[in-house]
Coordinates of C-alpha atoms in Angstrom, one line a residue:
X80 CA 0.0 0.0 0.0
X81 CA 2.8 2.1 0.5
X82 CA 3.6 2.6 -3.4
X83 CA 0.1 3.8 -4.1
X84 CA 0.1 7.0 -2.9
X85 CA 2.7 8.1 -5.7
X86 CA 1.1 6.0 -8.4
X87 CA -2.4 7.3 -7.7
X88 CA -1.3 10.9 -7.5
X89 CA 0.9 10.1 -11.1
X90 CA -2.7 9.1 -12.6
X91 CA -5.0 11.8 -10.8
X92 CA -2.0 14.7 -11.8
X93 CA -2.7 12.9 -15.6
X94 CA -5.9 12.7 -15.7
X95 CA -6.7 16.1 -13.9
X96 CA -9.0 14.7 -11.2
X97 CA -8.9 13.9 -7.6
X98 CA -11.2 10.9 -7.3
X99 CA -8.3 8.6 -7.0
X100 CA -6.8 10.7 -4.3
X101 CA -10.0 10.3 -2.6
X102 CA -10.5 6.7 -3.4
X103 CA -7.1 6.2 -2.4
X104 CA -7.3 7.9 1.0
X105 CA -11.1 6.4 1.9
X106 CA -9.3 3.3 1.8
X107 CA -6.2 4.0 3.8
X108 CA -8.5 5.6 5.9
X109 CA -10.6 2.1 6.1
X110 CA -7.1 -0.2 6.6
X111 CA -5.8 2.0 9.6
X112 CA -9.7 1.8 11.3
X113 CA -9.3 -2.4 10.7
X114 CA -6.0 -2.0 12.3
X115 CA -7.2 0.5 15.4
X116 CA -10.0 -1.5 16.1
X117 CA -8.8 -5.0 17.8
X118 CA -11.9 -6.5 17.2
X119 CA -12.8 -5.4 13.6
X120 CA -8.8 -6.7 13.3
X121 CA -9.2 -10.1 14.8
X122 CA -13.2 -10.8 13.1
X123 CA -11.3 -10.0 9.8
X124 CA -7.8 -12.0 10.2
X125 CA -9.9 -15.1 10.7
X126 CA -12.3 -14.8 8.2
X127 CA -9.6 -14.3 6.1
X128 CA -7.9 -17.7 7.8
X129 CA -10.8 -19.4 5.8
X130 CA -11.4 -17.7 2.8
X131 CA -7.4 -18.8 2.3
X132 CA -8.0 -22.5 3.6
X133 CA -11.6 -23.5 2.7
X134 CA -12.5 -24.7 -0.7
X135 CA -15.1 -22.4 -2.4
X136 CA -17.3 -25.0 -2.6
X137 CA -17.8 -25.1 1.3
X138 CA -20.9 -23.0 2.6
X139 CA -18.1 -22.0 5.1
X140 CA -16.4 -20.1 2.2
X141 CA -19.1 -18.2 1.7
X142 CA -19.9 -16.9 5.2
X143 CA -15.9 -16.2 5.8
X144 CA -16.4 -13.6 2.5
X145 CA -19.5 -12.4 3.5
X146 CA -17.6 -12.1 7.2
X147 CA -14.7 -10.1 5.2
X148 CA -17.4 -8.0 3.4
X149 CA -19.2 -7.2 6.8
X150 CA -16.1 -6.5 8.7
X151 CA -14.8 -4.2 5.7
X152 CA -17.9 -2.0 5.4
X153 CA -18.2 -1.7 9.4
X154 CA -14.7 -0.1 9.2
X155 CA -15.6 2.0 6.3
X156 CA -18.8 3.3 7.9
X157 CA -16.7 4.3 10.8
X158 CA -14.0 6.5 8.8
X159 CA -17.1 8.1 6.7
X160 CA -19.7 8.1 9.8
X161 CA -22.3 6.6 7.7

């Protein structure tokens, strides 16, 4: 994540708009709230355990990625306070 900041700011500087900056910092934002938050951190590490060690095939897949999802958009509701 570290080499995105330049790259996105290469792009937005070319294409003469911000969005990516913004997209860019929404999800830094979102990473360092999963990181702050032990238990956001620790829900999403082991969904991602089984996402990475299920078969998709397993309903279990499914409920880890939905886990990920739910974990992901709880994080990004904090940053935005929506």
């Amino acid at each position: 994540m570290s080499a995105q900041p330049d790259e996105q700011c290469t792009r937005a500087a070319e294409a003469g708009s911000s969005e990516r900056i913004k997209g860019f910092r929404l999800k830094w934002a979102t990473a360092v709230e999963l990181k702050r938050r032990r238990d956001l951190d620790q829900r999403m590490e082991a969904a991602q355990r089984l996402v990475h060690t299920l078969h998709r095939d397993d309903p279990q897949w499914r409920a880890a990625m939905d886990e990920v999802r739910d974990v992901y958009n709880e994080a990004r509701r904090a940053v935005t306070g929506g």
